[in-house]
Short mmCIF file of C-alpha atoms in Angstrom, two decimals:
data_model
loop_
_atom_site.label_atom_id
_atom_site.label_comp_id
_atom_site.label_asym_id
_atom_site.label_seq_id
_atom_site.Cartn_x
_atom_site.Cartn_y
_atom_site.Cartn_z
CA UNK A 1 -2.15 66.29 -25.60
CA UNK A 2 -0.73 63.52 -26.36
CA UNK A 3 -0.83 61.29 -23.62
CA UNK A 4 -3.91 61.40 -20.75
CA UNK A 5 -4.16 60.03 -17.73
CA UNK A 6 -8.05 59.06 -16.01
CA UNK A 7 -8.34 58.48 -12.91
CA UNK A 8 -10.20 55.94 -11.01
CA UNK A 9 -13.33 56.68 -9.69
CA UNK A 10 -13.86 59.78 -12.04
CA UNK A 11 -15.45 60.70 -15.37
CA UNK A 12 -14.27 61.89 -18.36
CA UNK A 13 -15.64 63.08 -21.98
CA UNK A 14 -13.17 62.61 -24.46
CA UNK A 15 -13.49 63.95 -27.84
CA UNK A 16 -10.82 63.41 -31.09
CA UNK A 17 -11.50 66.36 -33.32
CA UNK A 18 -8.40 65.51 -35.81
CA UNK A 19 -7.94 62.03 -35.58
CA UNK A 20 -10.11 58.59 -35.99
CA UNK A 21 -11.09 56.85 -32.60
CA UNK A 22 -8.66 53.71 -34.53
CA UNK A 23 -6.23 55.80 -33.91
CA UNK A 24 -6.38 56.03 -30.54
CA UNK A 25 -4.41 53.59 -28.04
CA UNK A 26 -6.01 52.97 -24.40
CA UNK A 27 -3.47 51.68 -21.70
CA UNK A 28 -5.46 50.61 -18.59
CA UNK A 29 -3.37 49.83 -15.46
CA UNK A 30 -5.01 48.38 -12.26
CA UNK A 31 -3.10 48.02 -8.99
CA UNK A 32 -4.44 45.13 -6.27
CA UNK A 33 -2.83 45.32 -3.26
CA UNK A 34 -2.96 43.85 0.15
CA UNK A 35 -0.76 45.40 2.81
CA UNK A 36 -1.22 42.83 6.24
CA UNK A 37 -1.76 39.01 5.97
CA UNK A 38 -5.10 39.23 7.77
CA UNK A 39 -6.53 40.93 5.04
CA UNK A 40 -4.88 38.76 2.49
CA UNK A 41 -6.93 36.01 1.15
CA UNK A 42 -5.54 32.41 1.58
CA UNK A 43 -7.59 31.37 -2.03
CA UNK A 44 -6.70 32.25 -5.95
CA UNK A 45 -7.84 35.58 -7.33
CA UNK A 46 -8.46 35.17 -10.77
CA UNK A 47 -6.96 37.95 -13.37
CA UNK A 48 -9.52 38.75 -15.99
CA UNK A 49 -11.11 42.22 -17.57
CA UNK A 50 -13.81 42.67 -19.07
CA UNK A 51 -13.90 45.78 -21.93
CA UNK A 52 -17.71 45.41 -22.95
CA UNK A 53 -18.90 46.07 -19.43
CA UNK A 54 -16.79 49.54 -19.47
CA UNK A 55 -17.72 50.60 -22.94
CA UNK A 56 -14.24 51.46 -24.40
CA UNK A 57 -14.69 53.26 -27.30
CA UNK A 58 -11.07 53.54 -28.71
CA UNK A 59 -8.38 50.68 -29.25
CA UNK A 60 -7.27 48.53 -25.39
CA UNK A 61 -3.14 48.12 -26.05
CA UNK A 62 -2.09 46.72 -22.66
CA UNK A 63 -3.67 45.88 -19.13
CA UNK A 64 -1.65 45.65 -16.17
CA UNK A 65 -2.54 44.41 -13.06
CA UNK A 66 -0.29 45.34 -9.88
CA UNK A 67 0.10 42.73 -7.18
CA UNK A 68 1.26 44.21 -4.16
CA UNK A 69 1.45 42.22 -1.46
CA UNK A 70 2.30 42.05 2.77
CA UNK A 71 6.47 43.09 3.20
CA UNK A 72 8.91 39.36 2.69
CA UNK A 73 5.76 37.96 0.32
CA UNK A 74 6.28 36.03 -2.27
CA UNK A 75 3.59 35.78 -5.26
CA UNK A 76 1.92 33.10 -6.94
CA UNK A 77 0.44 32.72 -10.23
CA UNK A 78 -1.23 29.82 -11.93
CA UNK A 79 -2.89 29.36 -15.17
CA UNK A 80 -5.81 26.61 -15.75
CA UNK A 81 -4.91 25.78 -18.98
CA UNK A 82 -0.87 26.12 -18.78
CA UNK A 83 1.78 28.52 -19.41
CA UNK A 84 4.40 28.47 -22.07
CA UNK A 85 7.61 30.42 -22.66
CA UNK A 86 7.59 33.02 -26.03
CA UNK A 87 11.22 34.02 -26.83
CA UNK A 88 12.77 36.12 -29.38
CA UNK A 89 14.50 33.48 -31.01
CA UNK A 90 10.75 31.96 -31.44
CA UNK A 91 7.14 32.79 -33.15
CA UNK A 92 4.54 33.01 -30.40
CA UNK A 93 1.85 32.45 -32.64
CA UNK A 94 -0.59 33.32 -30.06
CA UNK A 95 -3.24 36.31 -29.79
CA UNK A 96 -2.82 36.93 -26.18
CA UNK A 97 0.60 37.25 -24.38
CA UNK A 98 1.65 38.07 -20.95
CA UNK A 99 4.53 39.62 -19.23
CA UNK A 100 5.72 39.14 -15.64
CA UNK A 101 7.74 41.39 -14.28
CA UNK A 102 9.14 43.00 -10.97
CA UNK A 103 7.22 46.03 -10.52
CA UNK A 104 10.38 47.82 -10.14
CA UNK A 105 11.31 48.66 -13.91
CA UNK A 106 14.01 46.88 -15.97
CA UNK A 107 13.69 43.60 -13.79
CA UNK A 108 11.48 40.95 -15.93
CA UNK A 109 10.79 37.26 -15.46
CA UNK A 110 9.83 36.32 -19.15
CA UNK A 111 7.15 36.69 -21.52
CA UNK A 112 4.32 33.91 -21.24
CA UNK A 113 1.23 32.65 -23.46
CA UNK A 114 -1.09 30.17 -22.40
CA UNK A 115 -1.03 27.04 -23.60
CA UNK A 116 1.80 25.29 -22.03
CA UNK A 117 4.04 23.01 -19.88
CA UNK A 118 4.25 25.50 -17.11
CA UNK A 119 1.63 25.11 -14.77
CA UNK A 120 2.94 27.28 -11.72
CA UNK A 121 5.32 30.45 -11.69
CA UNK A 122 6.40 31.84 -8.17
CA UNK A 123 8.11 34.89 -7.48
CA UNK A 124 10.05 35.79 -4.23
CA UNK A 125 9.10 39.51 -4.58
CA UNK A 126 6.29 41.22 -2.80
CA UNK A 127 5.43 43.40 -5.59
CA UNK A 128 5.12 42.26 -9.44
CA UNK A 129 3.18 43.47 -12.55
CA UNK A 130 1.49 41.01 -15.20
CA UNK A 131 0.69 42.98 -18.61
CA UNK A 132 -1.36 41.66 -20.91
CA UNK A 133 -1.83 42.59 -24.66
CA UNK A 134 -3.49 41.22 -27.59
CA UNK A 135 -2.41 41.06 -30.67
CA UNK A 136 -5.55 42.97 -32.26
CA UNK A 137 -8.88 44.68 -30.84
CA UNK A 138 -11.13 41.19 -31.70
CA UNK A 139 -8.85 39.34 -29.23
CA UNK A 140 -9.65 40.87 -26.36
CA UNK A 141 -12.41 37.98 -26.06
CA UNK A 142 -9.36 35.95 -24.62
CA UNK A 143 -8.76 38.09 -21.78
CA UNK A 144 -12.58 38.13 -20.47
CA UNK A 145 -12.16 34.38 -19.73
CA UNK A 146 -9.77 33.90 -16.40
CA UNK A 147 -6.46 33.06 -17.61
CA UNK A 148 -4.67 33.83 -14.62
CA UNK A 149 -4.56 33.71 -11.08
CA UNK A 150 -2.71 35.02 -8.26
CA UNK A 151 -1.83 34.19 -4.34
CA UNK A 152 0.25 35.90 -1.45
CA UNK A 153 2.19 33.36 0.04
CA UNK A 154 4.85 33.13 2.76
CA UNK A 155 8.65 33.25 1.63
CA UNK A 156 9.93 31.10 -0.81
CA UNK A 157 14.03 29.56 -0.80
CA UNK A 158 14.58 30.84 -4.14
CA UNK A 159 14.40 33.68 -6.07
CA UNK A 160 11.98 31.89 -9.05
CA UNK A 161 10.24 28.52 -8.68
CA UNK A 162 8.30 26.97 -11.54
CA UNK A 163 6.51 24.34 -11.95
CA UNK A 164 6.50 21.94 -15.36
CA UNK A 165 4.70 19.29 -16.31
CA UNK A 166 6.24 18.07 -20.02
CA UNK A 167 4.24 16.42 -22.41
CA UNK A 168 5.35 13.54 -24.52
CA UNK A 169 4.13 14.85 -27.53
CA UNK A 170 6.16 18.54 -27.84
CA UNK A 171 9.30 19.15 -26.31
CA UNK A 172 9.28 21.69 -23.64
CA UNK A 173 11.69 24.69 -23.55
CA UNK A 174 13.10 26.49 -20.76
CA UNK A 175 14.78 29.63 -20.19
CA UNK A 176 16.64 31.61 -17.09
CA UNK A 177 14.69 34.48 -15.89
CA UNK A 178 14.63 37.97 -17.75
CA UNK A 179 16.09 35.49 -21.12
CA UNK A 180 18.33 37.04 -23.85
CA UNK A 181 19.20 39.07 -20.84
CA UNK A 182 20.53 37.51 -17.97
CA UNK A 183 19.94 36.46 -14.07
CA UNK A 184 20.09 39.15 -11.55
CA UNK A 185 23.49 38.91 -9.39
CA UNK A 186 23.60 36.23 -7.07
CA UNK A 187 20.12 35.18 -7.52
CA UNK A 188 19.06 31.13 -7.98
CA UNK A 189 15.96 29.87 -9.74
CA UNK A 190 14.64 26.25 -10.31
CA UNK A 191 12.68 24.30 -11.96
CA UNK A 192 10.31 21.46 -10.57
CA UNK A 193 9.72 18.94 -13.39
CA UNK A 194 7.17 16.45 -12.65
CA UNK A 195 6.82 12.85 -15.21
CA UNK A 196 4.68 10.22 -15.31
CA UNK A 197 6.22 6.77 -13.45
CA UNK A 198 6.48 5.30 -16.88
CA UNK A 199 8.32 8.28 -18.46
CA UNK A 200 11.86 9.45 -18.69
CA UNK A 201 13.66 12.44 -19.65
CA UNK A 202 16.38 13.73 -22.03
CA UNK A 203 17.79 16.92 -20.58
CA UNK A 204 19.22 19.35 -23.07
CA UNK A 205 21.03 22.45 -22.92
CA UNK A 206 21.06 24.22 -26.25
CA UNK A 207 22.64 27.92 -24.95
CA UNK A 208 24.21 28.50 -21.53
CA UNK A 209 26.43 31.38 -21.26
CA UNK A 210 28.71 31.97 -17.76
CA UNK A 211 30.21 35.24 -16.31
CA UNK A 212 33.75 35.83 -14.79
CA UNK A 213 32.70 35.37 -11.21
CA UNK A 214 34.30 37.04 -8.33
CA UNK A 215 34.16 34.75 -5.49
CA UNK A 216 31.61 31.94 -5.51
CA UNK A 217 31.33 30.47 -9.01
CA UNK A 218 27.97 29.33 -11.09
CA UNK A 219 26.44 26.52 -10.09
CA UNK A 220 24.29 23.81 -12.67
CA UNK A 221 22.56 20.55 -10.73
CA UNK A 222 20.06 18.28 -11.31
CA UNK A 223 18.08 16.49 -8.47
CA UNK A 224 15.65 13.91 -8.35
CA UNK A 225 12.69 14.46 -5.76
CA UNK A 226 12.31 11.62 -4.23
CA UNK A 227 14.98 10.75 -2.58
CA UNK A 228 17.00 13.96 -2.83
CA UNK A 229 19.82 12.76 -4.71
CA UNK A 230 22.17 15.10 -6.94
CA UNK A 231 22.56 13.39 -10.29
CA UNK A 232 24.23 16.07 -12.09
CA UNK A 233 26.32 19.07 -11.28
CA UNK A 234 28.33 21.62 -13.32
CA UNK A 235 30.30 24.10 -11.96
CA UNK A 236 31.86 27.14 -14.63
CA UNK A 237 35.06 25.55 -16.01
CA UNK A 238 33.57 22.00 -16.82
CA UNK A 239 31.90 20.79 -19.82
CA UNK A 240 27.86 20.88 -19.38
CA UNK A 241 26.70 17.73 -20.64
CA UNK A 242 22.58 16.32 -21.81
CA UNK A 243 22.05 14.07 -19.37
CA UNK A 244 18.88 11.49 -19.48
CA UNK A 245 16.94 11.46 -16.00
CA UNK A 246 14.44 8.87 -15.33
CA UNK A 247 12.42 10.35 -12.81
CA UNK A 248 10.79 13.76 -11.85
CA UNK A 249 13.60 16.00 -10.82
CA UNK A 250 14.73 19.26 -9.56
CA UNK A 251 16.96 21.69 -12.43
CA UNK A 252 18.56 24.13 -9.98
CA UNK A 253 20.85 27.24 -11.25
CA UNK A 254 22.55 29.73 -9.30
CA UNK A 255 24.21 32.87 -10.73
CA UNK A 256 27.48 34.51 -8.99
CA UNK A 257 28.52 38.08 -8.69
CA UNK A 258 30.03 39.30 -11.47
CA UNK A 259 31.72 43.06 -13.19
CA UNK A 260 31.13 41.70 -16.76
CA UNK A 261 29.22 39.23 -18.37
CA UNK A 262 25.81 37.56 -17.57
CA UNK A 263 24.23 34.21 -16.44
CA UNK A 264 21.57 32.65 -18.75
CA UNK A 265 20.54 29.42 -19.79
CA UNK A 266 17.91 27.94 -22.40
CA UNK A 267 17.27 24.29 -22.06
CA UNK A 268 14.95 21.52 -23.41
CA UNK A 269 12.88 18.71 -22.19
CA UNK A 270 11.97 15.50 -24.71
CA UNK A 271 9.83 12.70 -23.06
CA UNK A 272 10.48 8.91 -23.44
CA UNK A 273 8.94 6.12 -22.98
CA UNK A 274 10.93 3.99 -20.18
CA UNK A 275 10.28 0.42 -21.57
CA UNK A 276 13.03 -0.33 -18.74
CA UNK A 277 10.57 0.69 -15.81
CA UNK A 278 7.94 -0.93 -17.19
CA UNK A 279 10.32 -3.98 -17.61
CA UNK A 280 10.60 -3.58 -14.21
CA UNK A 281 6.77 -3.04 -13.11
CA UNK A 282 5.91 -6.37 -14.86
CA UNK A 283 8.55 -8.44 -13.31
CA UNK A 284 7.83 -6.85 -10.15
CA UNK A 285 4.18 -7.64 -10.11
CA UNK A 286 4.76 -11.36 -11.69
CA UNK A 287 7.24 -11.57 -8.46
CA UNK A 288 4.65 -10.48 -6.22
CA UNK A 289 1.52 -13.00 -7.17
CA UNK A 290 3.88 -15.84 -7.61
CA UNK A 291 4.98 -15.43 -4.02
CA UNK A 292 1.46 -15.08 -2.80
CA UNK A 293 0.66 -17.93 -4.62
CA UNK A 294 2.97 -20.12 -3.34
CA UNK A 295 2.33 -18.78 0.49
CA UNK A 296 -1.14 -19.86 -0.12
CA UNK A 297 -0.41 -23.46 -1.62
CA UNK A 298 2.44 -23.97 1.51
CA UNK A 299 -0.27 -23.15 3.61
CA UNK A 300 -3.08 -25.39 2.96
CA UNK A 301 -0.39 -28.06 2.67
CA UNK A 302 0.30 -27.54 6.00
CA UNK A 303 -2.87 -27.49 7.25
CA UNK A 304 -4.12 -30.36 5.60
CA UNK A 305 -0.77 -32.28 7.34
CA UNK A 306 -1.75 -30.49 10.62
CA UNK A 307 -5.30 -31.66 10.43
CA UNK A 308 -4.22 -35.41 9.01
CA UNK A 309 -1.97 -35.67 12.37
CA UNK A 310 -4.03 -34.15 14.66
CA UNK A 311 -6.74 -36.19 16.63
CA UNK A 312 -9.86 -35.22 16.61
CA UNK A 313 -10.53 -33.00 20.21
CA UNK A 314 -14.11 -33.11 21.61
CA UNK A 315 -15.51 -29.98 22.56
CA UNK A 316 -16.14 -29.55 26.19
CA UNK A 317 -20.35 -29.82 26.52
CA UNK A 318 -20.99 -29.39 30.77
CA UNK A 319 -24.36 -31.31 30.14
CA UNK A 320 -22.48 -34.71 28.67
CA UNK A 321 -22.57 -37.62 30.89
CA UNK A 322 -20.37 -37.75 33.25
CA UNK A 323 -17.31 -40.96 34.00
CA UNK A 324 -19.28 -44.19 34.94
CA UNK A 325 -22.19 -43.98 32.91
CA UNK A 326 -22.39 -45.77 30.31
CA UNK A 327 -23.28 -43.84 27.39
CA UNK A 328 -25.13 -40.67 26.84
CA UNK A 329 -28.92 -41.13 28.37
CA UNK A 330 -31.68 -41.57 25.68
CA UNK A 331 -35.00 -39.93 25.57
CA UNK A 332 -37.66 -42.37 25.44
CA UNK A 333 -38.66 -41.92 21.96
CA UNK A 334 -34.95 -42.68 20.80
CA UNK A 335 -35.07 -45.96 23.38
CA UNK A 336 -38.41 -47.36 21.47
CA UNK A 337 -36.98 -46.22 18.24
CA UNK A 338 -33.62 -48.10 18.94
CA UNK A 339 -33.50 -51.77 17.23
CA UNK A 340 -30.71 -52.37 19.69
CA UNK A 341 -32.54 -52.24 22.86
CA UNK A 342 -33.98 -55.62 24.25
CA UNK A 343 -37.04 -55.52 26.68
CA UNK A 344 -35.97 -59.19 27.49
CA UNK A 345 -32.15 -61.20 27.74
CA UNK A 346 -32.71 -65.10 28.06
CA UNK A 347 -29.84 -66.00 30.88
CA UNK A 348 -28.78 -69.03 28.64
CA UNK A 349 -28.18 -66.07 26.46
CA UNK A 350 -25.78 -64.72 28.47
CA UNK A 351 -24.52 -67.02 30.90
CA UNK A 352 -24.19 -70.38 28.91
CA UNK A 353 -20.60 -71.04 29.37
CA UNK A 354 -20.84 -71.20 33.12
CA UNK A 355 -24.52 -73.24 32.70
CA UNK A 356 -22.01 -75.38 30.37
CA UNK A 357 -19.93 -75.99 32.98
CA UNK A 358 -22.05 -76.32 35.74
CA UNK A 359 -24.03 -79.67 33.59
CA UNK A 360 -20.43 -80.87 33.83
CA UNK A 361 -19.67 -80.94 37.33
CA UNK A 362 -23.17 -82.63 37.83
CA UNK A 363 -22.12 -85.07 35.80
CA UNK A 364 -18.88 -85.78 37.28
CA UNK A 365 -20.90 -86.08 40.48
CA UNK A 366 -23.00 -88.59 39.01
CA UNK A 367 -20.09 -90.82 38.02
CA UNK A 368 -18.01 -90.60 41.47
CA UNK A 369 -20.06 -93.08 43.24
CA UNK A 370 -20.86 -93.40 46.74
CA UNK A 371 -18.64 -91.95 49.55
CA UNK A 372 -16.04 -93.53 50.80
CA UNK A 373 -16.68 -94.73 54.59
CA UNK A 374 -14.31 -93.34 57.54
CA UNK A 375 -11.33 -95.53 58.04
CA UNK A 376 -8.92 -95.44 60.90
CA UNK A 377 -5.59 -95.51 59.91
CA UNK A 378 -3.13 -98.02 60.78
CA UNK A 379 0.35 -98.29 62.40
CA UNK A 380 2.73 -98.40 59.48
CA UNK A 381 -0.22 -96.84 56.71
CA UNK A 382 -0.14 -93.33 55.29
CA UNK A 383 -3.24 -90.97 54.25
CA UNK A 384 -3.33 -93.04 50.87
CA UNK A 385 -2.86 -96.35 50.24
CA UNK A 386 -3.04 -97.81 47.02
CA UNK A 387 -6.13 -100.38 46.87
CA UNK A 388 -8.85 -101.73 44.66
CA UNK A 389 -11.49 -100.14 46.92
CA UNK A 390 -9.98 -96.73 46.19
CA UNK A 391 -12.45 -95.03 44.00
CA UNK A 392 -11.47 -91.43 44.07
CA UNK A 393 -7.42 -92.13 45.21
CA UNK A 394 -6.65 -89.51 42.57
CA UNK A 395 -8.30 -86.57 44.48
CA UNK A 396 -5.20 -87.20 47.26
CA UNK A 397 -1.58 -87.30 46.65
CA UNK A 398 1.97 -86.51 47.80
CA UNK A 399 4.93 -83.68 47.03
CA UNK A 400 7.03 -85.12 44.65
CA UNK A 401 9.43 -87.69 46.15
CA UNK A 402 7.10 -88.46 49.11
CA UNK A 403 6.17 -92.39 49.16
CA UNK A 404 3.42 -94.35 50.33
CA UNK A 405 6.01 -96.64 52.81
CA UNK A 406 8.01 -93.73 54.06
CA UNK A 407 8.20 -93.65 57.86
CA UNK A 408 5.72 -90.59 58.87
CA UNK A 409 2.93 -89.29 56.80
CA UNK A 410 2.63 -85.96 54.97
CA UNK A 411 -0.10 -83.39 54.22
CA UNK A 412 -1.88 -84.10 51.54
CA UNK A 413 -2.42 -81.57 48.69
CA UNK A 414 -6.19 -81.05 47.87
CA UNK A 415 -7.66 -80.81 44.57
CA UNK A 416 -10.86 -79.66 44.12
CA UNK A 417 -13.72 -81.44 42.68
CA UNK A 418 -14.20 -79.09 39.37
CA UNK A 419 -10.33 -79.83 38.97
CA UNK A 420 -10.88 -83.45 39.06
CA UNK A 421 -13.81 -83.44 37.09
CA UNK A 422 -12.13 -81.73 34.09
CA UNK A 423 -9.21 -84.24 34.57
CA UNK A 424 -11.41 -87.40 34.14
CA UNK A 425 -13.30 -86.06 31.39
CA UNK A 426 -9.89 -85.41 29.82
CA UNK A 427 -8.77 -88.82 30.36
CA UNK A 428 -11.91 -90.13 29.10
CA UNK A 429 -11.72 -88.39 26.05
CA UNK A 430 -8.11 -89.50 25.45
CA UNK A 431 -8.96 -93.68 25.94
CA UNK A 432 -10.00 -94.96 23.12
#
C-alpha cells in the first residue's frame, strides 16, 4: 500500500520489508473541536506536538491541527514571538513554516513563519486548519516549543483581521489573503497597524491588481484609530498613491464581485522617526512648566499683596477679658515678675498740676487782703464805684457800654476767685 491511514486510539505494527524507514513520510492530522460555547474555553490553547513522547520511527512531513469551533465563530491565533508573511516571490529562510487555511479545501489565508511583525491573525470562519512542516527531521525541535495559540471568539466585522506591530529596523510586508491568488468575492480584510507615539509611517504599495467589478467597485482606505478619520481612499479607476501616515492606523480593503480577474494587494511598511512630534512633545512640555511656573510666581505675589493690605484679625479666644477691663489679668508670678508694676504712687506723682495750682490760689488769697465791710448803697451810686478803698473792684464789673453814672444799676457779672487769681498773677508778671 501506498498510503495508510491509523486511527486514533488504536495500535498498529508497521513493518517496511523493501524500503528504508528514511523513506517513509508520516502525515499526522489532529482535529480539536468544540461544538457549544459553554464548553469552549474563554483562555489560549497553545498548538505544540511533541514526536519523542510518541516514538515515531519514520520521517514527520506535516501536522495539522483542526480548529472547529461553535456555528458564526470566528478563530483566533497568536504567536509569542511574532508572525511573518513567506511568499513566493521571497526566501523564507526558516526551518519551520505554517499554513492557515479554511478547512474547506482551496480557500487559504497565507503561509506564516515565526519571527515577525504580525502579532495577531483572526479569521471569521468557524472551522480552519494550521499545518505545520519542517524543513528536515532535526527541526522538529521547533515545533515541541508552543508557537501557536488559538481562541473561539464571537463574530468578527470582517472577513480577516490582523494585527501588526512594525519595527523600525526591517520593513514589514503585507499581502491580501490567499496571495499570488486573490481575495474571495466580496470579502474585506484589514489590517491594524499599531506605532510608537514618536514614529511615523511610509505606506507603500508595490503590486495591487483590480478586477472588472459588476456592481459595487474595490475599495482601498486608510484610517487612523484614534479619532476615526479616513486619510486615504482609492476606489478602482484612480491612481493608488504611498502615502506617509503619522499615527497607528487602520489599512482596510474590500474586494467586489467579479466574472474575471482577481483582487490582491502586496504592500510595505518603513518606520520613521517623527522629529516633528517630538518637536512638538518638547514645545508642548516647555509650554506646560512655564505656565505653571508663572501661576505659581502670580500667586505668591498676590498673596504677599493680600497679606501686606490685610490687617492683622485676632482670633476669637472666649476666655479673653472682656470690654472694660483693662488688660488681660496677670497671674501673680507675672505681677512680681513685672518691672512695671508699682506697690506705691506718691500723689505729687500724679496729681502735681492741680497741687500746682492749688499753692496758687492760696497765694492769691494771701495777697487779697482783708474783706471789704458791708456798705449801703446810696441814692444816685451803682454796685461799683470807683474809689481808693476799692481793693478787689476788679472782681465786679459791667456789660459793655454800661456806666458807673447811668440812671439804674445793672447785674453785675461774677468772676470767680481762681479767674482773678490767674489774672493778677498775669499782670504781675507783665509789670516790670
Amino acid at each position: 500500500m501506498d498510503t495508510v491511514t491509523i486511527a486514533s486510539g488504536e495500535y498498529y505494527d508497521i513493518e517496511s520489508l523493501d524500503c528504508n524507514k528514511d523513506e517513509l513520510e508520516l502525515t499526522v492530522n489532529q482535529t480539536i473541536e468544540c461544538k457549544e460555547w459553554k464548553n469552549c474555553a474563554s483562555i489560549p490553547f497553545s498548538i505544540a506536538f511533541d514526536y519523542k513522547e510518541i516514538c515515531i520511527p519514520v520521517v514527520l512531513k506535516t501536522i495539522t491541527w483542526h480548529l472547529h469551533g461553535p456555528q458564526n465563530s470566528s478563530v483566533e491565533l497568536q504567536s509569542p514571538t511574532g508572525l511573518r508573511y513567506c511568499l513566493p516571490e521571497e526566501n523564507c529562510n526558516s526551518n519551520l513554516l505554517l499554513n492557515v487555511s479554511h478547512d474547506n479545501p482551496g480557500i487559504t489565508v497565507g503561509q506564516f513563519f515565526p519571527s515577525g511583525t504580525i502579532e495577531k491573525i483572526q479569521i471569521r470562519e468557524s472551522k480552519i486548519a494550521v499545518t505545520a512542516s519542517v524543513a528536515s527531521f532535526n527541526d522538529w525541535n521547533l515545533a515541541t516549543k508552543p508557537f501557536l495559540t488559538y481562541l473561539f471568539t464571537q463574530d468578527i466585522s470582517e472577513d480577516y483581521i490582523f494585527t501588526v506591530a512594525p519595527k523600525l529596523d526591517n520593513p514589514t510586508v503585507l499581502a491580501t489573503p490567499a496571495w499570488p491568488s486573490g481575495m474571495k468575492p466580496s470579502s474585506s480584510v484589514s489590517w491594524i497597524i499599531n506605532m510608537e507615539p514618536q514614529l511615523k509611517s511610509n505606506l507603500k504599495f508595490m503590486n495591487v491588481s483590480q478586477p472588472e467589478c459588476m456592481e459595487v467597485q474595490t475599495n482601498i482606505a486608510v484610517q487612523t484609530i484614534v479619532p476615526q478619520m479616513i486619510v486615504y481612499s482609492a476606489k478602482k479607476d484612480g491612481n493608488i498613491n504611498n502615502i506617509l501616515v503619522l499615527e497607528s492606523f487602520y489599512l482596510n480593503m474590500t474586494n467586489c464581485k467579479s466574472p474575471t480577474g482577481s483582487f490582491r494587494a502586496m504592500m510595505e511598511i518603513t518606520l520613521q522617526n517623527n522629529t516633528k512630534n517630538h518637536l512638538g512633545i518638547i514645545l508642548s512640555t516647555v509650554g506646560i512648566l512655564l505656565m505653571i511656573i508663572t501661576s505659581v510666581v502670580i500667586w505668591i505675589v498676590l498673596r504677599q499683596k493680600k497679606r501686606n493690605k490685610t490687617p492683622p484679625v485676632p482670633v476669637y479666644n472666649p476666655k479673653a477679658f472682656l470690654p472694660g477691663l483693662h488688660g488681660i489679668p496677670k497671674t501673680q508670678e507675672e505681677e512680681e515678675e513685672d518691672p512695671h508694676t508699682y506697690v506705691y504712687i506718691d500723689d505729687s506723682l500724679v496729681y502735681s498740676h492741680l497741687l500746682k495750682k492749688e499753692a496758687e490760689n492760696e497765694q492769691c488769697k494771701d495777697e487779697s487782703g482783708p474783706p471789704l465791710p458791708d456798705r449801703s448803697v446810696g441814692k444816685g451810686e451803682s454796685l461799683v464805684t470807683k474809689g481808693s478803698g476799692m481793693v478787689d473792684g476788679e472782681l465786679y464789673g459791667y456789660f459793655q457800654g454800661q456806666s458807673t453814672t447811668s440812671g439804674s444799676p445793672k447785674s453785675p457779672i461774677k468772676i470767680s476767685e481762681d479767674e482773678a487769681c490767674e489774672t493778677r498773677l498775669c499782670e504781675r508778671e507783665e509789670s516790670p
